[in-house]
């Protein structure tokens, strides 16, 4: 028998959920680009505070390093506070990464004052970290954007998470998401949030769901590495970089096709298929089938959603959850992005390792009749460091438009790049390590190439 609810019950579920959808999932056009309202607000705040953001990032990462070291002594002011304990208590390996992140961020910030801006990296290795193409890029172009998004999105994410929206969508989508992608129906919200808004928002949402017991280790690993899609806006930026905007329709349809195929294949092969269905918090995950007493998935979803909304304790719980989200991303993830992103870009810019790793792709590119195969091969693995780098290389070194199109498409569908999505995953509690990320990156690259190259021959 279906339950009867009052208008107040429905308002508790619907009102915050609608506000969350409007903020995170409804596309709006600003200055000719599609984005979401949270990103618009973050950009406005970022513009207003532009001069302060670099030093703010330095201070946040420094506090993270210092407090993480202090946390090893297990002082009561940390262990007795759930937010501080969750934020700063970590393993020795991650402590080292946070400390290195603090060192790198100050070198990047003080680079000009230290005389590193024009220094020869062969003479002064610190110049490699301070360069505008490495640490300077991560600090000035990435962290200064992420720091506002993390704060704003972290505070507002409870609108999507805590009032029943995921329970409702989960009931509706389980029959689609589970058989196709082996993940819960509620993951559809993560997917849409990433696709319309920003991959970082999707990773934040996935981390939260895993840490609170709604996703298993396997599910969180799949969702974070498979569905944290590059936003439409940034896809446009990549295609514009290779000067092929007239092909945007075919380009984005191809990205969607490859994304779906990768989502069908990668969860069913190692390393993702080897992940266990274990939970950080037991008993929170929703049932995968609709109980017999419900006539429809809509009634079942409504029951789950209103029960979740009615369990919410009010504004204090909202603020506590929001602050916990933001603190975790600020002090846990920003240092990882600074450290891993800088090291990856140093390897990319000052060594030939990614060109060497790209060499095995030459025979496959030749087999697929991709023009300028050797030049294209140099872009295949470098995308692991940063998604934008392959298109920059292609714009400079690849003359054939079809080859530039292939590079631009694959650089987006590769998805797992250390300067953002990969760094965020590594900085979270999601159980995916650096080697597994690289294997997933290679799997996505091969799948993408086999699909994109033949279809590119039909487009050009």
Short mmCIF file of C-alpha atoms in Angstrom, two decimals:
data_model
loop_
_atom_site.label_atom_id
_atom_site.label_comp_id
_atom_site.label_asym_id
_atom_site.label_seq_id
_atom_site.Cartn_x
_atom_site.Cartn_y
_atom_site.Cartn_z
CA UNK A 1 0.00 0.00 0.00
CA UNK A 2 1.38 3.37 -1.04
CA UNK A 3 1.92 5.97 1.67
CA UNK A 4 0.12 9.30 1.87
CA UNK A 5 2.20 12.43 2.37
CA UNK A 6 1.38 15.99 3.37
CA UNK A 7 2.23 19.06 1.31
CA UNK A 8 5.01 19.82 3.82
CA UNK A 9 6.61 16.44 3.13
CA UNK A 10 6.67 17.12 -0.59
CA UNK A 11 8.06 20.63 -0.09
CA UNK A 12 10.93 19.28 2.05
CA UNK A 13 11.93 17.01 -0.83
CA UNK A 14 11.07 19.10 -3.88
CA UNK A 15 12.12 22.65 -2.95
CA UNK A 16 15.81 22.08 -2.06
CA UNK A 17 16.15 19.49 -4.84
CA UNK A 18 14.81 21.89 -7.47
CA UNK A 19 17.16 24.62 -6.24
CA UNK A 20 20.06 22.14 -6.45
CA UNK A 21 19.11 21.11 -9.98
CA UNK A 22 18.86 24.76 -11.04
CA UNK A 23 22.28 25.54 -9.58
CA UNK A 24 24.18 22.47 -10.75
CA UNK A 25 22.38 20.86 -13.68
CA UNK A 26 20.39 23.35 -15.76
CA UNK A 27 22.53 24.80 -18.57
CA UNK A 28 22.65 28.57 -19.05
CA UNK A 29 24.37 30.53 -21.79
CA UNK A 30 26.78 33.25 -20.71
CA UNK A 31 28.90 35.20 -23.21
CA UNK A 32 28.18 32.61 -25.88
CA UNK A 33 29.23 29.60 -23.75
CA UNK A 34 27.05 27.05 -22.01
CA UNK A 35 27.66 26.51 -18.32
CA UNK A 36 25.79 26.11 -15.02
CA UNK A 37 24.81 28.73 -12.44
CA UNK A 38 27.27 27.50 -9.79
CA UNK A 39 30.12 27.96 -12.27
CA UNK A 40 28.83 31.42 -13.23
CA UNK A 41 28.76 32.50 -9.57
CA UNK A 42 32.20 30.99 -8.99
CA UNK A 43 33.59 32.88 -12.00
CA UNK A 44 32.10 36.17 -10.75
CA UNK A 45 33.62 35.67 -7.30
CA UNK A 46 36.89 34.60 -8.88
CA UNK A 47 37.02 37.75 -11.01
CA UNK A 48 36.32 39.97 -8.01
CA UNK A 49 39.03 38.28 -5.90
CA UNK A 50 41.47 37.57 -8.74
CA UNK A 51 44.45 39.30 -7.12
CA UNK A 52 43.97 37.47 -3.81
CA UNK A 53 43.39 33.95 -5.10
CA UNK A 54 47.04 32.90 -5.68
CA UNK A 55 48.09 33.78 -2.12
CA UNK A 56 44.87 32.22 -0.79
CA UNK A 57 45.81 28.94 -2.54
CA UNK A 58 49.31 29.14 -1.07
CA UNK A 59 47.91 29.61 2.43
CA UNK A 60 45.37 26.78 2.08
CA UNK A 61 47.99 24.31 0.86
CA UNK A 62 50.43 25.40 3.56
CA UNK A 63 47.82 24.95 6.28
CA UNK A 64 47.05 21.53 4.83
CA UNK A 65 50.71 20.47 5.02
CA UNK A 66 51.24 21.81 8.55
CA UNK A 67 47.98 20.43 9.98
CA UNK A 68 48.54 17.05 8.33
CA UNK A 69 51.91 16.78 10.06
CA UNK A 70 50.36 17.90 13.37
CA UNK A 71 47.61 15.28 12.96
CA UNK A 72 50.17 12.48 13.24
CA UNK A 73 50.50 13.39 16.94
CA UNK A 74 46.71 12.78 17.30
CA UNK A 75 45.96 15.96 19.31
CA UNK A 76 42.47 16.15 20.81
CA UNK A 77 41.50 19.33 18.94
CA UNK A 78 41.78 17.30 15.71
CA UNK A 79 40.57 13.87 16.80
CA UNK A 80 37.65 15.42 18.67
CA UNK A 81 36.40 17.35 15.65
CA UNK A 82 34.86 15.26 12.85
CA UNK A 83 35.63 17.81 10.14
CA UNK A 84 39.27 18.36 11.17
CA UNK A 85 39.86 14.65 11.67
CA UNK A 86 38.41 13.72 8.27
CA UNK A 87 40.34 16.53 6.58
CA UNK A 88 43.84 16.25 8.04
CA UNK A 89 44.26 12.64 9.19
CA UNK A 90 45.89 10.72 6.36
CA UNK A 91 48.67 8.27 5.49
CA UNK A 92 52.40 9.11 5.35
CA UNK A 93 52.41 8.96 1.53
CA UNK A 94 49.65 11.55 1.23
CA UNK A 95 51.33 13.66 3.91
CA UNK A 96 54.48 13.79 1.77
CA UNK A 97 52.39 14.78 -1.27
CA UNK A 98 50.72 17.58 0.71
CA UNK A 99 54.11 18.86 1.92
CA UNK A 100 55.53 18.76 -1.62
CA UNK A 101 52.42 20.59 -2.81
CA UNK A 102 53.16 23.35 -0.28
CA UNK A 103 56.78 23.59 -1.42
CA UNK A 104 55.79 23.69 -5.10
CA UNK A 105 53.06 26.29 -4.64
CA UNK A 106 55.41 28.74 -2.91
CA UNK A 107 58.10 28.23 -5.56
CA UNK A 108 55.50 28.95 -8.24
CA UNK A 109 54.12 31.97 -6.37
CA UNK A 110 57.54 33.49 -5.59
CA UNK A 111 59.15 32.47 -8.87
CA UNK A 112 59.66 36.00 -10.20
CA UNK A 113 60.93 37.31 -6.83
CA UNK A 114 63.40 34.42 -6.63
CA UNK A 115 64.70 35.18 -10.12
CA UNK A 116 63.34 31.96 -11.54
CA UNK A 117 61.18 33.47 -14.29
CA UNK A 118 64.07 33.77 -16.74
CA UNK A 119 66.40 31.22 -15.17
CA UNK A 120 67.81 28.31 -17.17
CA UNK A 121 66.28 25.05 -15.86
CA UNK A 122 69.56 23.28 -16.62
CA UNK A 123 71.31 25.64 -14.20
CA UNK A 124 68.54 26.04 -11.62
CA UNK A 125 66.10 23.08 -11.50
CA UNK A 126 63.65 25.16 -9.43
CA UNK A 127 62.90 27.07 -12.63
CA UNK A 128 61.17 23.94 -13.94
CA UNK A 129 58.67 24.14 -11.07
CA UNK A 130 58.17 27.91 -11.27
CA UNK A 131 57.66 27.97 -15.05
CA UNK A 132 54.41 29.37 -16.43
CA UNK A 133 53.98 26.04 -18.23
CA UNK A 134 54.28 23.90 -15.08
CA UNK A 135 53.78 25.07 -11.47
CA UNK A 136 52.85 28.56 -12.61
CA UNK A 137 50.09 27.12 -14.79
CA UNK A 138 48.75 24.84 -12.05
CA UNK A 139 48.64 27.73 -9.55
CA UNK A 140 47.55 30.57 -11.81
CA UNK A 141 45.20 28.83 -14.23
CA UNK A 142 43.90 25.83 -12.30
CA UNK A 143 43.98 26.23 -8.53
CA UNK A 144 42.66 29.78 -8.65
CA UNK A 145 39.59 28.42 -10.44
CA UNK A 146 39.20 25.29 -8.34
CA UNK A 147 39.50 27.09 -5.00
CA UNK A 148 36.26 29.03 -5.57
CA UNK A 149 34.41 26.10 -7.17
CA UNK A 150 35.38 23.84 -4.27
CA UNK A 151 34.11 26.33 -1.69
CA UNK A 152 30.87 27.24 -3.43
CA UNK A 153 30.00 23.79 -4.75
CA UNK A 154 30.98 22.15 -1.48
CA UNK A 155 28.66 24.37 0.50
CA UNK A 156 25.76 23.92 -1.94
CA UNK A 157 26.15 20.21 -2.80
CA UNK A 158 23.88 19.16 0.12
CA UNK A 159 20.99 20.52 -1.95
CA UNK A 160 21.57 17.65 -4.38
CA UNK A 161 22.66 15.10 -1.79
CA UNK A 162 20.61 15.45 1.38
CA UNK A 163 16.98 16.01 0.42
CA UNK A 164 16.05 12.92 -1.58
CA UNK A 165 16.90 13.82 -5.18
CA UNK A 166 19.45 11.01 -5.55
CA UNK A 167 17.07 8.50 -4.00
CA UNK A 168 14.32 9.51 -6.43
CA UNK A 169 16.54 9.49 -9.53
CA UNK A 170 18.15 6.28 -8.34
CA UNK A 171 14.83 4.46 -8.23
CA UNK A 172 13.96 5.67 -11.73
CA UNK A 173 17.35 4.97 -13.34
CA UNK A 174 18.48 1.71 -11.70
CA UNK A 175 16.92 -0.38 -14.49
CA UNK A 176 19.08 1.53 -16.99
CA UNK A 177 22.34 2.32 -15.19
CA UNK A 178 22.83 -1.05 -13.47
CA UNK A 179 22.53 -3.38 -16.50
CA UNK A 180 24.38 -1.04 -18.86
CA UNK A 181 27.14 0.39 -16.69
CA UNK A 182 27.04 -1.80 -13.51
CA UNK A 183 26.46 1.23 -11.26
CA UNK A 184 23.47 2.54 -9.24
CA UNK A 185 20.76 4.64 -10.82
CA UNK A 186 21.62 7.62 -8.59
CA UNK A 187 24.93 7.90 -10.52
CA UNK A 188 22.90 9.50 -13.32
CA UNK A 189 22.99 12.72 -11.29
CA UNK A 190 26.81 12.60 -11.15
CA UNK A 191 26.89 12.12 -14.92
CA UNK A 192 24.61 15.04 -15.74
CA UNK A 193 26.39 17.31 -13.25
CA UNK A 194 29.74 16.55 -14.92
CA UNK A 195 28.46 16.79 -18.48
CA UNK A 196 26.56 20.06 -18.14
CA UNK A 197 28.71 21.71 -15.52
CA UNK A 198 32.22 20.52 -14.78
CA UNK A 199 34.02 17.22 -14.21
CA UNK A 200 35.30 18.50 -10.86
CA UNK A 201 31.72 18.85 -9.62
CA UNK A 202 31.00 15.25 -10.60
CA UNK A 203 34.11 14.00 -8.76
CA UNK A 204 33.09 15.98 -5.66
CA UNK A 205 29.63 14.44 -5.72
CA UNK A 206 31.03 10.93 -6.24
CA UNK A 207 33.55 11.31 -3.38
CA UNK A 208 30.77 12.42 -1.07
CA UNK A 209 28.54 9.49 -1.98
CA UNK A 210 31.36 6.98 -1.49
CA UNK A 211 32.48 8.41 1.85
CA UNK A 212 28.90 8.31 3.12
CA UNK A 213 28.28 4.71 2.08
CA UNK A 214 25.98 5.14 -0.93
CA UNK A 215 28.53 3.83 -3.44
CA UNK A 216 30.77 0.79 -3.05
CA UNK A 217 34.51 1.00 -3.77
CA UNK A 218 33.90 -0.49 -7.22
CA UNK A 219 30.99 1.81 -8.04
CA UNK A 220 32.80 4.96 -6.91
CA UNK A 221 35.90 3.98 -8.90
CA UNK A 222 33.81 3.45 -12.04
CA UNK A 223 31.77 6.64 -11.68
CA UNK A 224 34.75 8.90 -10.91
CA UNK A 225 36.94 7.59 -13.74
CA UNK A 226 34.23 6.98 -16.33
CA UNK A 227 31.49 9.57 -15.87
CA UNK A 228 33.34 12.70 -14.71
CA UNK A 229 32.98 13.98 -18.24
CA UNK A 230 34.61 17.07 -19.65
CA UNK A 231 32.08 19.90 -19.78
CA UNK A 232 30.61 21.14 -23.06
CA UNK A 233 32.29 24.51 -22.50
CA UNK A 234 35.79 23.09 -22.23
CA UNK A 235 35.20 20.80 -25.19
CA UNK A 236 34.55 23.94 -27.25
CA UNK A 237 37.81 25.45 -26.00
CA UNK A 238 39.75 22.36 -27.11
CA UNK A 239 38.23 22.34 -30.61
CA UNK A 240 38.81 26.07 -30.99
CA UNK A 241 42.49 25.54 -30.12
CA UNK A 242 42.93 23.35 -33.23
CA UNK A 243 40.86 25.81 -35.30
CA UNK A 244 38.08 23.40 -36.31
CA UNK A 245 34.95 24.93 -34.76
CA UNK A 246 32.96 24.34 -37.95
CA UNK A 247 32.96 20.62 -37.04
CA UNK A 248 31.56 21.06 -33.53
CA UNK A 249 28.33 19.12 -34.15
CA UNK A 250 30.10 15.99 -35.38
CA UNK A 251 32.84 16.48 -32.78
CA UNK A 252 30.52 16.51 -29.79
CA UNK A 253 28.34 13.66 -31.06
CA UNK A 254 31.54 11.63 -31.42
CA UNK A 255 32.60 12.50 -27.87
CA UNK A 256 29.23 11.30 -26.55
CA UNK A 257 29.44 8.07 -28.57
CA UNK A 258 32.96 7.28 -27.35
CA UNK A 259 32.00 8.17 -23.79
CA UNK A 260 29.13 5.67 -23.84
CA UNK A 261 31.25 2.91 -25.39
CA UNK A 262 34.03 3.46 -22.82
CA UNK A 263 31.40 3.37 -20.06
CA UNK A 264 30.14 0.03 -21.36
CA UNK A 265 33.60 -1.55 -21.66
CA UNK A 266 35.94 -0.25 -18.94
CA UNK A 267 33.80 -1.29 -15.91
CA UNK A 268 33.91 -4.88 -17.23
CA UNK A 269 37.71 -5.17 -17.61
CA UNK A 270 40.60 -4.71 -15.14
CA UNK A 271 41.42 -2.67 -13.19
CA UNK A 272 37.81 -1.55 -12.53
CA UNK A 273 36.34 -5.06 -12.74
CA UNK A 274 38.70 -6.16 -9.95
CA UNK A 275 37.42 -3.59 -7.46
CA UNK A 276 35.36 -4.97 -4.57
CA UNK A 277 31.80 -4.02 -3.63
CA UNK A 278 32.85 -2.94 -0.14
CA UNK A 279 31.47 0.15 1.59
CA UNK A 280 33.07 2.72 3.88
CA UNK A 281 29.72 2.94 5.67
CA UNK A 282 27.54 -0.17 5.66
CA UNK A 283 23.76 -0.16 5.23
CA UNK A 284 23.31 3.10 3.30
CA UNK A 285 23.15 1.78 -0.26
CA UNK A 286 19.64 1.56 -1.73
CA UNK A 287 18.07 -1.72 -2.87
CA UNK A 288 18.53 -2.52 -6.55
CA UNK A 289 14.99 -3.75 -7.15
CA UNK A 290 11.57 -2.20 -6.64
CA UNK A 291 9.77 -3.93 -3.73
CA UNK A 292 6.64 -5.87 -4.70
CA UNK A 293 4.25 -3.57 -2.82
CA UNK A 294 4.98 -0.64 -5.17
CA UNK A 295 3.01 -0.23 -8.38
CA UNK A 296 5.68 1.94 -10.02
CA UNK A 297 9.25 3.15 -9.68
CA UNK A 298 7.85 6.66 -9.21
CA UNK A 299 6.01 5.67 -6.02
CA UNK A 300 9.08 3.83 -4.75
CA UNK A 301 11.34 6.78 -5.53
CA UNK A 302 8.96 9.19 -3.80
CA UNK A 303 8.96 7.06 -0.64
CA UNK A 304 12.76 6.94 -0.57
CA UNK A 305 13.12 10.66 -1.30
CA UNK A 306 10.67 11.89 1.32
CA UNK A 307 12.12 9.55 3.94
CA UNK A 308 15.56 11.03 3.25
CA UNK A 309 14.28 14.61 3.35
CA UNK A 310 12.43 14.02 6.63
CA UNK A 311 15.59 12.61 8.21
CA UNK A 312 17.44 15.90 7.65
CA UNK A 313 18.11 17.86 10.84
CA UNK A 314 17.90 21.33 9.33
CA UNK A 315 20.22 24.25 8.69
CA UNK A 316 22.99 23.15 11.08
CA UNK A 317 23.33 19.77 9.37
CA UNK A 318 23.26 21.52 5.99
CA UNK A 319 26.12 23.84 7.01
CA UNK A 320 28.09 21.03 8.66
CA UNK A 321 27.88 18.83 5.56
CA UNK A 322 28.72 21.74 3.26
CA UNK A 323 31.75 22.79 5.30
CA UNK A 324 32.97 19.19 5.44
CA UNK A 325 32.71 18.96 1.65
CA UNK A 326 34.57 22.23 1.10
CA UNK A 327 37.27 21.53 3.71
CA UNK A 328 37.96 18.12 2.23
CA UNK A 329 38.40 19.54 -1.25
CA UNK A 330 40.38 22.62 -0.16
CA UNK A 331 42.84 20.96 2.21
CA UNK A 332 42.79 17.44 0.80
CA UNK A 333 42.60 17.87 -2.97
CA UNK A 334 44.23 21.24 -3.80
CA UNK A 335 47.66 20.10 -2.49
CA UNK A 336 47.43 16.88 -4.53
CA UNK A 337 46.55 18.77 -7.72
CA UNK A 338 49.47 21.15 -7.09
CA UNK A 339 51.96 18.35 -6.46
CA UNK A 340 50.89 15.74 -9.02
CA UNK A 341 49.91 18.30 -11.66
CA UNK A 342 53.24 20.13 -11.41
CA UNK A 343 55.32 16.95 -11.53
CA UNK A 344 53.37 15.68 -14.54
CA UNK A 345 53.80 18.94 -16.44
CA UNK A 346 57.52 19.05 -15.59
CA UNK A 347 57.91 15.59 -17.12
CA UNK A 348 55.86 16.69 -20.12
CA UNK A 349 57.79 19.91 -20.76
CA UNK A 350 61.34 19.00 -19.77
CA UNK A 351 61.70 15.31 -20.66
CA UNK A 352 60.92 13.18 -23.68
CA UNK A 353 59.13 10.51 -21.67
CA UNK A 354 55.69 11.13 -23.17
CA UNK A 355 57.07 11.18 -26.72
CA UNK A 356 58.75 7.85 -25.96
CA UNK A 357 55.53 6.43 -24.50
CA UNK A 358 53.66 7.61 -27.59
CA UNK A 359 55.94 5.74 -30.00
CA UNK A 360 54.03 2.40 -29.74
CA UNK A 361 50.95 4.20 -31.09
CA UNK A 362 52.61 4.88 -34.46
CA UNK A 363 51.86 1.43 -35.99
CA UNK A 364 48.22 1.63 -34.87
CA UNK A 365 47.90 5.17 -36.26
CA UNK A 366 49.40 3.98 -39.55
CA UNK A 367 47.00 1.02 -39.61
CA UNK A 368 44.09 3.44 -39.12
CA UNK A 369 45.47 5.64 -41.92
CA UNK A 370 45.87 8.70 -39.69
CA UNK A 371 47.96 11.36 -41.49
CA UNK A 372 51.16 12.57 -39.78
CA UNK A 373 51.12 9.51 -37.53
CA UNK A 374 54.45 10.29 -35.86
CA UNK A 375 53.43 13.83 -34.89
CA UNK A 376 50.01 12.61 -33.69
CA UNK A 377 51.63 9.84 -31.60
CA UNK A 378 53.37 12.48 -29.48
CA UNK A 379 49.95 13.71 -28.29
CA UNK A 380 48.54 10.31 -27.34
CA UNK A 381 50.05 9.93 -23.85
CA UNK A 382 50.81 13.53 -22.95
CA UNK A 383 47.08 13.99 -22.27
CA UNK A 384 47.62 12.05 -19.02
CA UNK A 385 49.23 15.19 -17.61
CA UNK A 386 46.71 17.77 -18.84
CA UNK A 387 43.77 17.58 -21.23
CA UNK A 388 44.61 20.83 -23.03
CA UNK A 389 48.24 19.93 -23.85
CA UNK A 390 47.51 17.56 -26.80
CA UNK A 391 45.50 20.20 -28.64
CA UNK A 392 48.27 22.78 -28.07
CA UNK A 393 50.84 20.38 -29.55
CA UNK A 394 48.52 19.50 -32.44
CA UNK A 395 47.88 23.16 -33.27
CA UNK A 396 51.63 23.74 -33.55
CA UNK A 397 52.94 20.46 -34.99
CA UNK A 398 50.09 18.83 -36.97
CA UNK A 399 49.03 20.37 -40.28
CA UNK A 400 46.37 17.89 -41.45
CA UNK A 401 42.89 18.98 -40.23
CA UNK A 402 41.60 15.41 -39.84
CA UNK A 403 44.55 14.54 -37.61
CA UNK A 404 44.00 17.68 -35.53
CA UNK A 405 40.32 16.69 -35.22
CA UNK A 406 41.28 13.21 -34.02
CA UNK A 407 43.67 14.64 -31.42
CA UNK A 408 41.07 17.13 -30.17
CA UNK A 409 38.42 14.42 -29.81
CA UNK A 410 40.63 11.85 -28.12
CA UNK A 411 42.11 14.41 -25.70
CA UNK A 412 38.58 14.93 -24.34
CA UNK A 413 37.50 11.28 -24.29
CA UNK A 414 40.73 10.20 -22.52
CA UNK A 415 39.20 11.99 -19.52
CA UNK A 416 41.72 11.01 -16.83
CA UNK A 417 44.33 13.78 -16.70
CA UNK A 418 46.41 14.41 -13.60
CA UNK A 419 46.14 18.19 -13.54
CA UNK A 420 42.45 17.94 -12.67
CA UNK A 421 40.20 14.83 -12.67
CA UNK A 422 43.08 12.40 -12.01
CA UNK A 423 44.47 14.62 -9.26
CA UNK A 424 41.05 14.93 -7.66
CA UNK A 425 40.56 11.16 -7.65
CA UNK A 426 44.03 10.58 -6.19
CA UNK A 427 43.35 13.15 -3.49
CA UNK A 428 40.07 11.52 -2.50
CA UNK A 429 39.32 8.30 -0.62
CA UNK A 430 38.24 6.57 -3.82
CA UNK A 431 40.49 3.48 -4.06
CA UNK A 432 42.19 4.10 -7.41
CA UNK A 433 45.98 4.51 -7.45
CA UNK A 434 48.28 6.22 -9.95
CA UNK A 435 49.13 3.06 -11.90
CA UNK A 436 45.45 2.12 -12.21
CA UNK A 437 44.66 5.63 -13.45
CA UNK A 438 47.35 5.30 -16.12
CA UNK A 439 46.03 1.90 -17.22
CA UNK A 440 42.50 3.32 -17.44
CA UNK A 441 43.86 6.26 -19.43
CA UNK A 442 45.51 3.90 -21.92
CA UNK A 443 42.34 1.79 -22.19
CA UNK A 444 40.24 4.85 -22.93
CA UNK A 445 42.85 6.09 -25.43
CA UNK A 446 42.83 2.81 -27.39
CA UNK A 447 39.02 2.54 -27.39
CA UNK A 448 38.71 6.18 -28.46
CA UNK A 449 41.28 5.85 -31.25
CA UNK A 450 39.67 2.74 -32.75
CA UNK A 451 36.29 4.52 -32.89
CA UNK A 452 37.34 8.09 -33.74
CA UNK A 453 39.87 7.47 -36.53
CA UNK A 454 37.56 5.50 -38.89
CA UNK A 455 34.67 7.93 -38.34
CA UNK A 456 36.98 10.90 -38.91
CA UNK A 457 37.66 9.51 -42.41
CA UNK A 458 33.90 9.79 -43.07
CA UNK A 459 33.72 13.35 -41.72
CA UNK A 460 36.67 14.74 -43.68
#
